[in-house]
Short mmCIF file of C-alpha atoms and ligand atoms in Angstrom, two decimals:
data_model
loop_
_atom_site.label_atom_id
_atom_site.label_comp_id
_atom_site.label_asym_id
_atom_site.label_seq_id
_atom_site.Cartn_x
_atom_site.Cartn_y
_atom_site.Cartn_z
CA UNK H 1 -45.47 17.23 -0.15
CA UNK H 2 -45.04 13.48 -0.09
CA UNK H 3 -42.76 13.43 -3.10
CA UNK H 4 -40.53 16.01 -1.46
CA UNK H 5 -40.40 13.94 1.73
CA UNK H 6 -39.08 10.93 -0.18
CA UNK H 7 -36.19 12.84 -1.74
CA UNK H 8 -32.97 11.94 0.04
CA UNK H 9 -31.34 15.01 1.52
CA UNK H 10 -28.00 15.10 3.29
CA UNK H 11 -28.59 14.56 6.99
CA UNK H 12 -31.90 12.78 6.48
CA UNK H 13 -32.62 9.50 8.29
CA UNK H 14 -32.05 7.35 5.21
CA UNK H 15 -28.78 8.98 4.17
CA UNK H 16 -27.52 8.70 7.74
CA UNK H 17 -28.45 5.03 7.78
CA UNK H 18 -26.66 4.49 4.49
CA UNK H 19 -23.57 6.29 5.75
CA UNK H 20 -23.56 4.05 8.84
CA UNK H 21 -23.91 0.94 6.65
CA UNK H 22 -20.93 2.05 4.61
CA UNK H 23 -18.86 2.73 7.74
CA UNK H 24 -19.54 -0.76 9.06
CA UNK H 25 -18.78 -2.37 5.70
CA UNK H 26 -15.56 -0.44 5.29
CA UNK H 27 -14.35 -1.39 8.78
CA UNK H 28 -15.02 -5.08 8.07
CA UNK H 29 -13.39 -4.87 4.63
CA UNK H 30 -10.20 -3.37 6.02
CA UNK H 31 -9.90 -5.85 8.89
CA UNK H 32 -11.07 -9.04 7.16
CA UNK H 33 -13.25 -9.94 10.13
CA UNK H 34 -14.28 -8.12 13.31
CA UNK H 35 -16.48 -8.84 16.31
CA UNK H 36 -19.50 -6.59 16.75
CA UNK H 37 -17.79 -4.92 19.72
CA UNK H 38 -14.72 -4.21 17.56
CA UNK H 39 -16.94 -2.71 14.84
CA UNK H 40 -18.55 -0.43 17.42
CA UNK H 41 -15.10 0.63 18.65
CA UNK H 42 -13.64 1.33 15.23
CA UNK H 43 -16.69 3.11 13.78
CA UNK H 44 -17.77 4.99 16.91
CA UNK H 45 -21.34 3.68 16.43
CA UNK H 46 -23.39 2.37 19.36
CA UNK H 47 -23.61 -1.36 20.01
CA UNK H 48 -27.35 -1.31 19.20
CA UNK H 49 -26.81 0.45 15.85
CA UNK H 50 -24.03 -1.98 14.91
CA UNK H 51 -26.21 -4.93 15.86
CA UNK H 52 -29.08 -3.66 13.66
CA UNK H 53 -26.83 -2.95 10.71
CA UNK H 54 -25.10 -6.34 10.96
CA UNK H 55 -28.50 -8.08 11.02
CA UNK H 56 -29.57 -6.17 7.91
CA UNK H 57 -26.31 -6.91 6.05
CA UNK H 58 -26.47 -10.55 7.08
CA UNK H 59 -30.06 -10.95 5.85
CA UNK H 60 -29.01 -9.42 2.52
CA UNK H 61 -26.17 -11.96 2.25
CA UNK H 62 -23.48 -9.26 2.28
CA UNK H 63 -21.83 -10.42 5.52
CA UNK H 64 -21.52 -13.72 7.34
CA UNK H 65 -21.84 -13.84 11.13
CA UNK H 66 -20.14 -16.71 12.98
CA UNK H 67 -19.99 -17.38 16.72
CA UNK H 68 -16.54 -16.89 18.25
CA UNK H 69 -15.02 -15.93 21.58
CA UNK H 70 -13.25 -12.73 22.53
CA UNK H 71 -11.38 -12.49 25.84
CA UNK H 72 -13.17 -15.62 27.09
CA UNK H 73 -16.62 -14.20 26.28
CA UNK H 74 -18.96 -15.28 23.56
CA UNK H 75 -18.90 -12.92 20.60
CA UNK H 76 -20.14 -12.68 17.04
CA UNK H 77 -17.52 -12.42 14.32
CA UNK H 78 -18.55 -10.53 11.18
CA UNK H 79 -16.83 -11.03 7.82
CA UNK H 80 -17.78 -10.29 4.26
CA UNK H 81 -19.44 -13.10 2.40
CA UNK H 82 -16.84 -14.96 0.30
CA UNK H 83 -18.98 -14.58 -2.82
CA UNK H 84 -19.88 -10.92 -2.24
CA UNK H 85 -17.36 -10.05 -4.91
CA UNK H 86 -13.66 -10.25 -5.77
CA UNK H 87 -10.94 -7.68 -6.22
CA UNK H 88 -7.91 -7.57 -8.50
CA UNK H 89 -4.52 -6.09 -7.60
CA UNK H 90 -1.89 -5.15 -10.19
CA UNK H 91 1.63 -4.01 -9.28
CA UNK H 92 3.75 -2.51 -12.03
CA UNK H 93 7.38 -2.37 -10.93
CA UNK H 94 10.56 -1.34 -12.70
CA UNK H 95 11.20 -4.87 -13.79
CA UNK H 96 8.19 -6.95 -12.75
CA UNK H 97 4.46 -7.26 -13.14
CA UNK H 98 2.55 -8.88 -10.30
CA UNK H 99 -1.17 -9.64 -10.21
CA UNK H 100 -3.27 -10.98 -7.32
CA UNK H 101 -6.95 -11.79 -7.02
CA UNK H 102 -8.63 -11.85 -3.62
CA UNK H 103 -12.07 -12.04 -2.13
CA UNK H 104 -13.55 -9.55 0.32
CA UNK H 105 -12.89 -11.92 3.22
CA UNK H 106 -9.14 -11.21 2.69
CA UNK H 107 -8.25 -14.51 1.06
CA UNK H 108 -5.83 -14.38 -1.84
CA UNK H 109 -7.26 -16.74 -4.45
CA UNK H 110 -4.57 -16.48 -7.13
CA UNK H 111 -1.27 -14.64 -7.49
CA UNK H 112 1.52 -14.57 -10.03
CA UNK H 113 4.42 -12.37 -11.07
CA UNK H 114 6.51 -12.18 -14.19
CA UNK H 115 9.52 -10.10 -15.27
CA UNK H 116 8.99 -7.17 -17.63
CA UNK H 117 11.42 -5.07 -19.58
CA UNK H 118 11.80 -1.60 -18.04
CA UNK H 119 11.94 -0.05 -21.49
CA UNK H 120 8.81 -1.83 -22.72
CA UNK H 121 6.07 0.49 -23.99
CA UNK H 122 2.98 1.14 -21.92
CA UNK H 123 1.02 -0.64 -24.63
CA UNK H 124 3.04 -3.84 -24.14
CA UNK H 125 2.73 -3.52 -20.37
CA UNK H 126 -1.06 -3.18 -20.46
CA UNK H 127 -1.29 -6.07 -22.92
CA UNK H 128 0.63 -8.35 -20.56
CA UNK H 129 -1.53 -7.21 -17.65
CA UNK H 130 -4.72 -7.97 -19.56
CA UNK H 131 -3.52 -11.51 -20.30
CA UNK H 132 -2.36 -12.20 -16.75
CA UNK H 133 -5.61 -10.92 -15.19
CA UNK H 134 -7.66 -13.09 -17.58
CA UNK H 135 -5.56 -16.17 -16.82
CA UNK H 136 -5.76 -15.74 -13.02
CA UNK H 137 -9.51 -15.02 -13.13
CA UNK H 138 -9.97 -18.28 -14.96
CA UNK H 139 -7.98 -20.07 -12.22
CA UNK H 140 -10.32 -18.72 -9.52
CA UNK H 141 -13.41 -19.82 -11.44
CA UNK H 142 -15.09 -16.41 -10.97
CA UNK H 143 -16.58 -14.58 -13.96
CA UNK H 144 -15.34 -11.05 -14.74
CA UNK H 145 -18.71 -9.63 -13.60
CA UNK H 146 -17.82 -10.57 -10.00
CA UNK H 147 -14.87 -8.14 -9.98
CA UNK H 148 -15.76 -5.10 -7.85
CA UNK H 149 -12.66 -3.21 -8.89
CA UNK H 150 -8.98 -3.27 -9.80
CA UNK H 151 -6.21 -1.60 -7.79
CA UNK H 152 -3.17 -0.57 -9.84
CA UNK H 153 0.25 0.33 -8.42
CA UNK H 154 2.84 2.31 -10.39
CA UNK H 155 6.35 3.39 -9.33
CA UNK H 156 5.86 7.14 -9.19
CA UNK H 157 3.50 9.82 -7.91
CA UNK H 158 0.14 10.14 -9.66
CA UNK H 159 -1.11 13.63 -10.49
CA UNK H 160 -4.45 13.90 -8.73
CA UNK H 161 -6.03 16.15 -11.38
CA UNK H 162 -4.97 14.41 -14.57
CA UNK H 163 -4.49 10.87 -13.24
CA UNK H 164 -1.20 10.77 -15.16
CA UNK H 165 2.16 9.64 -13.83
CA UNK H 166 3.80 12.73 -12.36
CA UNK H 167 7.37 11.54 -12.81
CA UNK H 168 8.36 10.27 -16.20
CA UNK H 169 11.97 9.62 -15.25
CA UNK H 170 11.04 6.24 -13.76
CA UNK H 171 8.98 4.65 -16.50
CA UNK H 172 10.12 6.31 -19.73
CA UNK H 173 7.62 4.42 -21.90
CA UNK H 174 4.65 5.75 -19.92
CA UNK H 175 4.95 9.48 -20.63
CA UNK H 176 1.56 11.19 -20.84
CA UNK H 177 -0.43 8.03 -20.04
CA UNK H 178 -3.21 7.98 -17.44
CA UNK H 179 -2.76 4.37 -16.29
CA UNK H 180 -6.10 3.87 -14.51
CA UNK H 181 -8.11 5.14 -17.47
CA UNK H 182 -6.20 3.00 -19.95
CA UNK H 183 -6.38 -0.21 -17.91
CA UNK H 184 -10.06 0.37 -17.18
CA UNK H 185 -10.77 0.73 -20.90
CA UNK H 186 -8.98 -2.52 -21.67
CA UNK H 187 -10.39 -4.62 -18.83
CA UNK H 188 -13.88 -3.09 -18.79
CA UNK H 189 -13.58 -2.80 -15.00
CA UNK H 190 -13.27 0.19 -12.64
CA UNK H 191 -9.60 0.85 -11.81
CA UNK H 192 -8.07 2.83 -8.95
CA UNK H 193 -4.40 3.82 -9.20
CA UNK H 194 -1.83 4.79 -6.58
CA UNK H 195 1.95 4.90 -6.23
CA UNK H 196 3.90 1.91 -4.97
CA UNK H 197 4.88 3.41 -1.61
CA UNK H 198 1.24 4.17 -0.70
CA UNK H 199 0.21 0.66 -1.70
CA UNK H 200 3.09 -0.86 0.28
CA UNK H 201 1.83 1.08 3.31
CA UNK H 202 -1.74 -0.15 2.76
CA UNK H 203 -0.54 -3.72 2.22
CA UNK H 204 1.46 -3.77 5.46
CA UNK H 205 -1.38 -1.99 7.30
CA UNK H 206 -4.01 -4.53 6.31
CA UNK H 207 -2.00 -7.76 5.89
CA UNK H 208 1.47 -7.29 7.39
CA UNK H 209 3.70 -5.49 9.93
CA UNK H 210 1.23 -2.63 10.47
CA UNK H 211 -1.86 -4.64 11.41
CA UNK H 212 -3.93 -3.03 14.13
CA UNK H 213 -2.13 0.33 13.90
CA UNK H 214 -3.56 3.63 12.69
CA UNK H 215 -0.40 5.74 12.31
CA UNK H 216 2.58 4.44 10.39
CA UNK H 217 5.02 5.20 7.61
CA UNK H 218 6.16 2.67 5.02
CA UNK H 219 9.49 3.59 3.50
CA UNK H 220 10.39 1.94 0.26
CA UNK H 221 14.04 2.04 -0.70
CA UNK H 222 14.85 0.69 -4.15
CA UNK H 223 15.86 2.64 -7.27
CA UNK H 224 14.04 5.60 -5.75
CA UNK H 225 12.97 6.33 -2.19
CA UNK H 226 9.37 7.03 -1.25
CA UNK H 227 7.13 6.90 1.80
CA UNK H 228 3.50 5.89 2.21
CA UNK H 229 1.96 7.71 5.18
CA UNK H 230 -0.98 6.32 7.14
CA UNK H 231 -2.48 8.95 9.43
CA UNK H 232 -5.47 8.06 11.61
CA UNK H 233 -6.05 4.90 9.57
CA UNK H 234 -6.06 6.65 6.18
CA UNK H 235 -3.40 7.08 3.51
CA UNK H 236 -2.39 10.74 3.42
CA UNK H 237 -1.81 11.84 -0.20
CA UNK H 238 -1.99 15.63 -0.04
CA UNK H 239 -4.05 17.76 -2.45
CA UNK H 240 -1.68 17.08 -5.37
CA UNK H 241 -0.96 13.43 -4.57
CA UNK H 242 2.69 14.11 -3.82
CA UNK H 243 2.83 13.54 -0.04
CA UNK H 244 5.53 11.15 1.16
CA UNK H 245 8.33 12.12 -1.23
CA UNK H 246 10.87 11.59 1.55
CA UNK H 247 13.57 10.75 -1.03
CA UNK H 248 13.78 14.42 -1.94
CA UNK H 249 14.43 16.02 1.42
CA UNK H 250 17.71 17.89 1.24
CA UNK H 251 20.67 16.40 3.10
CA UNK H 252 23.46 18.35 1.41
CA UNK H 253 22.89 21.54 -0.58
CA UNK H 254 26.19 21.00 -2.39
CA UNK H 255 25.59 17.28 -2.93
CA UNK H 256 25.14 15.34 -6.17
CA UNK H 257 22.41 16.43 -8.63
CA UNK H 258 19.20 14.41 -8.16
CA UNK H 259 16.86 13.29 -10.96
CA UNK H 260 14.36 15.84 -9.54
CA UNK H 261 16.79 18.64 -10.48
CA UNK H 262 17.72 19.49 -6.91
CA UNK H 263 21.03 18.71 -5.19
CA UNK H 264 21.90 16.41 -2.32
CA UNK H 265 18.47 14.80 -1.91
CA UNK H 266 18.27 11.77 0.42
CA UNK H 267 17.74 9.57 -2.63
CA UNK H 268 21.13 10.51 -4.08
CA UNK H 269 22.78 9.02 -0.95
CA UNK H 270 20.68 5.87 -0.48
CA UNK H 271 19.18 4.90 -3.86
CA UNK H 272 20.32 1.75 -5.68
CA UNK H 273 22.37 3.77 -8.19
CA UNK H 274 24.44 5.33 -5.40
CA UNK H 275 24.96 2.04 -3.55
CA UNK H 276 25.97 0.14 -6.68
CA UNK H 277 28.17 3.04 -7.81
CA UNK H 278 30.15 2.86 -4.56
CA UNK H 279 30.68 -0.89 -4.80
CA UNK H 280 31.06 -1.65 -8.49
CA UNK H 281 34.73 -0.78 -8.67
CA UNK H 282 35.61 -3.25 -5.92
CA UNK H 283 32.88 -5.84 -6.50
CA UNK H 284 32.34 -5.90 -10.28
CA UNK H 285 29.99 -4.09 -12.64
CA UNK H 286 27.28 -6.77 -12.69
CA UNK H 287 26.51 -6.23 -9.00
CA UNK H 288 22.79 -6.00 -8.15
CA UNK H 289 21.01 -4.86 -4.98
CA UNK H 290 19.94 -8.38 -3.94
CA UNK H 291 23.59 -9.44 -4.39
CA UNK H 292 24.85 -6.56 -2.20
CA UNK H 293 22.45 -7.62 0.57
CA UNK H 294 23.47 -11.27 0.22
CA UNK H 295 27.19 -10.43 0.38
CA UNK H 296 26.65 -8.22 3.45
CA UNK H 297 24.86 -11.04 5.22
CA UNK H 298 27.80 -13.33 4.48
CA UNK H 299 30.14 -10.83 6.12
CA UNK H 300 31.52 -8.84 3.18
CA UNK H 301 33.01 -5.76 4.87
CA UNK H 302 32.58 -3.32 1.97
CA UNK H 303 28.89 -4.16 1.49
CA UNK H 304 28.30 -4.01 5.25
CA UNK H 305 29.94 -0.60 5.47
CA UNK H 306 27.89 0.85 2.61
CA UNK H 307 24.62 -0.56 3.99
CA UNK H 308 25.40 0.89 7.44
CA UNK H 309 26.18 4.33 5.96
CA UNK H 310 22.99 4.23 3.91
CA UNK H 311 21.02 3.19 7.01
CA UNK H 312 22.29 6.23 8.90
CA UNK H 313 21.22 8.53 6.06
CA UNK H 314 17.77 6.94 5.86
CA UNK H 315 17.57 7.36 9.63
CA UNK H 316 18.09 11.11 9.27
CA UNK H 317 15.06 11.21 6.97
CA UNK H 318 13.06 9.00 9.35
CA UNK H 319 13.96 11.29 12.28
CA UNK H 320 12.56 14.29 10.36
CA UNK H 321 9.44 12.29 9.58
CA UNK H 322 9.01 11.42 13.27
CA UNK H 323 9.30 15.04 14.29
CA UNK H 324 6.59 15.99 11.79
CA UNK H 325 4.13 13.09 12.07
CA UNK H 326 4.97 11.07 15.20
CA UNK H 327 4.10 7.67 13.67
CA UNK H 328 3.85 4.57 15.87
CA UNK H 329 5.81 2.39 13.48
CA UNK H 330 8.16 2.84 10.52
CA UNK H 331 8.17 -0.14 8.18
CA UNK H 332 11.06 -0.56 5.77
CA UNK H 333 10.34 -2.10 2.37
CA UNK H 334 12.17 -2.55 -0.92
CA UNK H 335 15.42 -4.38 -1.70
CA UNK H 336 17.32 -3.00 1.26
CA UNK H 337 14.78 -4.25 3.83
CA UNK H 338 16.11 -7.76 3.21
CA UNK H 339 19.34 -6.72 5.00
CA UNK H 340 17.41 -6.75 8.32
CA UNK H 341 19.30 -5.34 11.31
CA UNK H 342 22.35 -4.53 9.16
CA UNK H 343 20.33 -1.57 7.87
CA UNK H 344 17.71 -1.22 10.62
CA UNK H 345 20.17 -0.71 13.52
CA UNK H 346 21.88 2.28 11.86
CA UNK H 347 18.42 3.72 11.07
CA UNK H 348 17.43 3.33 14.75
CA UNK H 349 20.71 4.99 15.86
CA UNK H 350 20.08 8.02 13.65
CA UNK H 351 16.50 8.29 14.85
CA UNK H 352 17.71 8.18 18.48
CA UNK H 353 20.19 10.93 17.70
CA UNK H 354 18.09 13.31 15.60
CA UNK H 355 14.43 12.87 16.54
CA UNK H 356 12.83 14.71 19.45
CA UNK H 357 12.72 12.09 22.24
CA UNK H 358 8.95 12.32 22.66
CA UNK H 359 8.43 11.83 18.90
CA UNK H 360 10.50 8.64 18.85
CA UNK H 361 9.68 7.15 22.27
CA UNK H 362 6.84 4.92 21.07
CA UNK H 363 8.36 4.30 17.65
CA UNK H 364 9.45 0.92 16.37
CA UNK H 365 11.45 0.54 13.16
CA UNK H 366 10.78 -2.86 11.60
CA UNK H 367 11.14 -4.63 8.26
CA UNK H 368 7.98 -5.28 6.25
CA UNK H 369 6.65 -8.81 6.53
CA UNK H 370 5.23 -9.01 3.01
CA UNK H 371 8.45 -8.48 1.01
CA UNK H 372 7.79 -7.98 -2.70
CA UNK H 373 4.08 -8.77 -2.23
CA UNK H 374 3.35 -5.62 -0.18
CA UNK H 375 2.35 -3.51 -3.19
CA UNK H 376 0.07 -6.02 -4.90
CA UNK H 377 -1.70 -6.82 -1.62
CA UNK H 378 -1.95 -3.07 -1.01
CA UNK H 379 -3.62 -2.78 -4.42
CA UNK H 380 -6.28 -5.25 -3.20
CA UNK H 381 -6.66 -3.23 0.02
CA UNK H 382 -6.99 -0.01 -2.00
CA UNK H 383 -10.07 -1.37 -3.74
CA UNK H 384 -11.49 -2.67 -0.46
CA UNK H 385 -11.04 0.69 1.26
CA UNK H 386 -11.94 3.14 -1.49
CA UNK H 387 -14.41 1.56 -3.87
CA UNK H 388 -17.96 2.71 -3.38
CA UNK H 389 -19.95 0.23 -1.34
CA UNK H 390 -23.08 0.73 -3.42
CA UNK H 391 -22.71 -2.65 -5.15
CA UNK H 392 -22.50 -4.52 -1.88
CA UNK H 393 -25.21 -2.62 -0.01
CA UNK H 394 -28.68 -4.08 0.39
CA UNK H 395 -31.21 -1.99 -1.53
CA UNK H 396 -33.49 -0.16 0.88
ZN1 ZN K 1 15.54 14.89 -5.50
#
């Protein structure tokens, strides 16, 4: 009988304890540091349980407890030990590769980005990533064994079942490749992959304009348009990993043909190709999105007009999103976010016009605060939120 008693069954004391440990660790990982009262609030555990778990984690060296004050009262601030492990973030864009290394206490230890050729093969891309990760690791002074995991961002939806890039129209050299598997093989480290919009949402949630919120949408407008949805503190991906494809809601059934095969998708009216197409005749063929934003800010009427029109179209999509999900905040990312109120005001006007008043009443539409770093920081946050805590847990 005794051997049976020691087997861990779901719902047993020890598995419950372990689940509580993991909840506490995850809450601290996502926030960077929390007081014990904040841990109790965000995990729903009692103050006594939190206190016991924190003591256990502290004795094992997993967390560090420092005295602090909260609302004028003495409190204990809990953060993960700086040497509990490190995480690596990799962001693969259309034209850039960005890598960051951080510790579990939310400090970025090293970060670098370099341009890549859009048409480069996946093999070349992975090779460059391998080199950059090795170089940055060396800068931090940590050995590879300290890496808990790698978060990888790619510009397209990931098929949940195969782990392969769902859309091949974005990165032509990556057809049929399962990026997480391939990078994991090369680095000898566990790799988690997600699309850039989801990582942007996670980055802003943990480090930027979404801090402290549990319901938000991050809308990335660049070559394509995608949304990362955070619902009740978690990224919502849907069973197939396709949630958030806001760029393909239909605005005009008779509109231009989209790369998805449909007609009149939002993306065909607000994507970089459309914007540049409208302006190239008047402003020259070597126009780029950063240049359009710069010209608009200097008062160029044509660029201002196009950005305002695009803002109104994005706003229509955002209004639909509000009616469906009622987020607290919509965060705009990507090239166009740099235009600030020139694009945000028209978005807000469309939301005011098309969203149900109660769905938009508490909504704020803001630019991201992380700029081009949102995805790579989100890749760090992905590892912190989703990696199994088994490495960091004290052994019972
Ligand atoms: Zn489409």
